[in-house]
PDB file of C-alpha atoms in Angstrom:
ATOM      1  CA  MET A  24       0.670 -63.667 152.875  1.00  0.00           C
ATOM      2  CA  THR A  25       4.140 -63.558 153.986  1.00  0.00           C
ATOM      3  CA  ALA A  26       6.332 -60.753 155.061  1.00  0.00           C
ATOM      4  CA  LEU A  27      10.153 -60.577 153.688  1.00  0.00           C
ATOM      5  CA  ARG A  28      11.796 -59.051 156.802  1.00  0.00           C
ATOM      6  CA  LEU A  29      15.135 -58.212 155.800  1.00  0.00           C
ATOM      7  CA  GLY A  30      18.079 -56.640 157.947  1.00  0.00           C
ATOM      8  CA  SER A  31      20.803 -54.223 156.398  1.00  0.00           C
ATOM      9  CA  GLY A  32      23.432 -55.563 159.432  1.00  0.00           C
ATOM     10  CA  GLY A  33      22.876 -52.291 160.930  1.00  0.00           C
ATOM     11  CA  PRO A  34      24.458 -52.570 164.963  1.00  0.00           C
ATOM     12  CA  TRP A  35      21.177 -51.729 166.568  1.00  0.00           C
ATOM     13  CA  GLU A  36      18.607 -53.989 164.768  1.00  0.00           C
ATOM     14  CA  ASP A  37      19.588 -57.048 167.103  1.00  0.00           C
ATOM     15  CA  VAL A  38      19.999 -55.166 170.092  1.00  0.00           C
ATOM     16  CA  VAL A  39      16.255 -52.834 169.031  1.00  0.00           C
ATOM     17  CA  GLY A  40      14.620 -56.095 167.383  1.00  0.00           C
ATOM     18  CA  TYR A  41      13.756 -54.836 164.000  1.00  0.00           C
ATOM     19  CA  SER A  42      14.491 -55.377 159.908  1.00  0.00           C
ATOM     20  CA  ARG A  43      15.584 -52.604 157.906  1.00  0.00           C
ATOM     21  CA  VAL A  44      12.659 -53.157 155.285  1.00  0.00           C
ATOM     22  CA  VAL A  45       9.179 -55.125 155.775  1.00  0.00           C
ATOM     23  CA  ALA A  46       7.457 -56.111 152.123  1.00  0.00           C
ATOM     24  CA  VAL A  47       4.014 -57.782 152.253  1.00  0.00           C
ATOM     25  CA  GLY A  48       2.611 -58.301 148.832  1.00  0.00           C
ATOM     26  CA  ASP A  49       2.984 -54.956 146.920  1.00  0.00           C
ATOM     27  CA  SER A  50       3.793 -52.894 150.302  1.00  0.00           C
ATOM     28  CA  ALA A  51       7.057 -51.960 152.324  1.00  0.00           C
ATOM     29  CA  TRP A  52       8.062 -49.987 154.894  1.00  0.00           C
ATOM     30  CA  VAL A  53      11.661 -48.648 155.715  1.00  0.00           C
ATOM     31  CA  SER A  54      12.960 -48.209 158.852  1.00  0.00           C
ATOM     32  CA  GLY A  55      14.624 -45.147 160.245  1.00  0.00           C
ATOM     33  CA  CYS A  56      17.608 -44.772 158.232  1.00  0.00           C
ATOM     34  CA  THR A  57      20.805 -42.862 159.364  1.00  0.00           C
ATOM     35  CA  ALA A  58      24.114 -41.930 158.391  1.00  0.00           C
ATOM     36  CA  THR A  59      25.950 -44.984 159.870  1.00  0.00           C
ATOM     37  CA  VAL A  60      27.909 -47.149 157.757  1.00  0.00           C
ATOM     38  CA  ASP A  61      29.976 -49.931 159.320  1.00  0.00           C
ATOM     39  CA  GLY A  62      28.478 -48.682 162.726  1.00  0.00           C
ATOM     40  CA  VAL A  63      30.111 -45.472 162.141  1.00  0.00           C
ATOM     41  CA  VAL A  64      28.185 -42.009 162.283  1.00  0.00           C
ATOM     42  CA  VAL A  65      29.692 -40.247 158.982  1.00  0.00           C
ATOM     43  CA  HIS A  66      29.999 -36.407 157.823  1.00  0.00           C
ATOM     44  CA  PRO A  67      29.644 -35.395 161.699  1.00  0.00           C
ATOM     45  CA  GLY A  68      28.057 -32.016 161.560  1.00  0.00           C
ATOM     46  CA  ASP A  69      27.078 -31.990 157.958  1.00  0.00           C
ATOM     47  CA  ALA A  70      23.190 -32.579 158.099  1.00  0.00           C
ATOM     48  CA  GLY A  71      22.903 -31.885 153.618  1.00  0.00           C
ATOM     49  CA  ALA A  72      26.147 -34.637 153.503  1.00  0.00           C
ATOM     50  CA  GLN A  73      24.287 -37.247 156.530  1.00  0.00           C
ATOM     51  CA  ALA A  74      20.713 -37.132 154.638  1.00  0.00           C
ATOM     52  CA  ARG A  75      22.327 -38.165 151.159  1.00  0.00           C
ATOM     53  CA  VAL A  76      23.641 -41.213 152.883  1.00  0.00           C
ATOM     54  CA  ALA A  77      20.684 -41.736 155.076  1.00  0.00           C
ATOM     55  CA  PHE A  78      18.619 -41.768 151.520  1.00  0.00           C
ATOM     56  CA  GLY A  79      20.758 -44.065 150.020  1.00  0.00           C
ATOM     57  CA  VAL A  80      20.636 -46.403 152.568  1.00  0.00           C
ATOM     58  CA  LEU A  81      16.849 -46.212 152.586  1.00  0.00           C
ATOM     59  CA  VAL A  82      16.854 -47.085 148.603  1.00  0.00           C
ATOM     60  CA  ALA A  83      19.357 -49.589 148.852  1.00  0.00           C
ATOM     61  CA  ALA A  84      16.967 -51.098 151.278  1.00  0.00           C
ATOM     62  CA  LEU A  85      13.935 -50.914 149.267  1.00  0.00           C
ATOM     63  CA  GLU A  86      15.705 -52.124 145.979  1.00  0.00           C
ATOM     64  CA  SER A  87      16.633 -55.664 148.619  1.00  0.00           C
ATOM     65  CA  ALA A  88      13.354 -55.938 148.982  1.00  0.00           C
ATOM     66  CA  GLY A  89      12.666 -55.720 144.790  1.00  0.00           C
ATOM     67  CA  PHE A  90      10.543 -52.129 145.112  1.00  0.00           C
ATOM     68  CA  ALA A  91      12.402 -48.501 143.899  1.00  0.00           C
ATOM     69  CA  ALA A  92      12.770 -44.966 144.757  1.00  0.00           C
ATOM     70  CA  ALA A  93       9.989 -44.683 142.398  1.00  0.00           C
ATOM     71  CA  ASP A  94       7.516 -45.988 144.305  1.00  0.00           C
ATOM     72  CA  VAL A  95       7.254 -44.534 147.590  1.00  0.00           C
ATOM     73  CA  VAL A  96       4.649 -42.945 148.690  1.00  0.00           C
ATOM     74  CA  ARG A  97       5.265 -41.451 152.038  1.00  0.00           C
ATOM     75  CA  THR A  98       8.289 -40.407 153.513  1.00  0.00           C
ATOM     76  CA  ARG A  99       9.298 -38.688 156.946  1.00  0.00           C
ATOM     77  CA  MET A 100      12.436 -36.462 158.058  1.00  0.00           C
ATOM     78  CA  TYR A 101      13.464 -36.427 161.578  1.00  0.00           C
ATOM     79  CA  VAL A 102      16.144 -33.639 161.851  1.00  0.00           C
ATOM     80  CA  THR A 103      17.876 -32.214 165.234  1.00  0.00           C
ATOM     81  CA  ASP A 104      17.753 -29.035 163.924  1.00  0.00           C
ATOM     82  CA  THR A 105      15.470 -27.324 161.966  1.00  0.00           C
ATOM     83  CA  GLY A 106      17.426 -24.263 161.315  1.00  0.00           C
ATOM     84  CA  ARG A 107      19.055 -26.626 158.663  1.00  0.00           C
ATOM     85  CA  TRP A 108      15.748 -28.144 157.151  1.00  0.00           C
ATOM     86  CA  GLU A 109      16.798 -26.494 153.458  1.00  0.00           C
ATOM     87  CA  GLU A 110      19.796 -28.993 153.517  1.00  0.00           C
ATOM     88  CA  VAL A 111      18.007 -31.751 154.327  1.00  0.00           C
ATOM     89  CA  GLY A 112      14.822 -31.140 152.166  1.00  0.00           C
ATOM     90  CA  ARG A 113      17.259 -30.263 148.608  1.00  0.00           C
ATOM     91  CA  VAL A 114      18.457 -33.771 148.987  1.00  0.00           C
ATOM     92  CA  HIS A 115      14.972 -35.236 149.750  1.00  0.00           C
ATOM     93  CA  GLY A 116      14.511 -33.237 146.488  1.00  0.00           C
ATOM     94  CA  GLU A 117      16.920 -34.852 144.427  1.00  0.00           C
ATOM     95  CA  VAL A 118      15.899 -38.552 145.318  1.00  0.00           C
ATOM     96  CA  PHE A 119      11.978 -38.092 145.148  1.00  0.00           C
ATOM     97  CA  GLY A 120      12.123 -34.911 143.345  1.00  0.00           C
ATOM     98  CA  ALA A 121      10.619 -36.483 139.996  1.00  0.00           C
ATOM     99  CA  VAL A 122       7.800 -38.815 142.461  1.00  0.00           C
ATOM    100  CA  ARG A 123       6.696 -36.165 145.043  1.00  0.00           C
ATOM    101  CA  PRO A 124       5.562 -38.041 147.836  1.00  0.00           C
ATOM    102  CA  ALA A 125       4.055 -37.511 150.906  1.00  0.00           C
ATOM    103  CA  THR A 126       6.164 -36.299 153.429  1.00  0.00           C
ATOM    104  CA  ALA A 127       6.489 -34.674 156.715  1.00  0.00           C
ATOM    105  CA  MET A 128      10.343 -33.279 158.523  1.00  0.00           C
ATOM    106  CA  ILE A 129       9.947 -33.069 162.365  1.00  0.00           C
ATOM    107  CA  GLY A 130      12.024 -31.812 164.651  1.00  0.00           C
ATOM    108  CA  VAL A 131      13.375 -33.912 167.457  1.00  0.00           C
ATOM    109  CA  ALA A 132      15.973 -33.204 170.545  1.00  0.00           C
ATOM    110  CA  SER A 133      18.038 -35.733 169.593  1.00  0.00           C
ATOM    111  CA  LEU A 134      18.512 -39.670 167.786  1.00  0.00           C
ATOM    112  CA  LEU A 135      19.985 -42.432 168.973  1.00  0.00           C
ATOM    113  CA  HIS A 136      23.985 -41.032 168.128  1.00  0.00           C
ATOM    114  CA  PRO A 137      24.867 -37.729 169.134  1.00  0.00           C
ATOM    115  CA  ASP A 138      26.031 -37.065 165.912  1.00  0.00           C
ATOM    116  CA  MET A 139      23.414 -37.869 164.113  1.00  0.00           C
ATOM    117  CA  LEU A 140      21.784 -35.108 162.547  1.00  0.00           C
ATOM    118  CA  VAL A 141      19.201 -36.648 160.821  1.00  0.00           C
ATOM    119  CA  GLU A 142      17.250 -40.055 160.200  1.00  0.00           C
ATOM    120  CA  VAL A 143      14.841 -40.799 157.492  1.00  0.00           C
ATOM    121  CA  GLU A 144      12.204 -43.385 156.987  1.00  0.00           C
ATOM    122  CA  ALA A 145       9.569 -44.624 154.120  1.00  0.00           C
ATOM    123  CA  ASP A 146       6.530 -46.335 152.881  1.00  0.00           C
ATOM    124  CA  ALA A 147       6.688 -47.455 149.643  1.00  0.00           C
ATOM    125  CA  VAL A 148       3.859 -49.434 146.747  1.00  0.00           C
ATOM    126  CA  ARG A 149       5.122 -51.455 144.454  1.00  0.00           C
ATOM    127  CA  GLY A 150       4.114 -49.487 141.010  1.00  0.00           C
ATOM    128  CA  ALA A 151       3.161 -46.314 142.180  1.00  0.00           C
ATOM    129  CA  GLY A 152       5.667 -44.232 139.904  1.00  0.00           C
ATOM    130  CA  ALA A 153       3.886 -46.144 136.940  1.00  0.00           C
TER     131      ALA A 153
END
């Protein structure tokens, strides 16, 4: 089987050496997505707004590989302030409330850029939401 490896053009993909999404057959894995737009972290200080952008990047990555949000079976959310978990959790619910994937929200000391508050990942299986 051949792996489909797609980038998003993010500023760190070439430096670190990773793909935004890798798909093999009916499975896909989306790398950590943040609220970075055109190389700039957007919505500094607003965890909910950053989560909304990050999940948008994640869903777009899935769609670029031929998957849908309904195919997601697992998500991971990394937050720099666990006291703001509900802001991030509510956005996760907006995107995946009907899908109800397995998930984890993990508190971390920091992310790649000091303005980043949220990073999200997902695993998907084509047809899982059907």
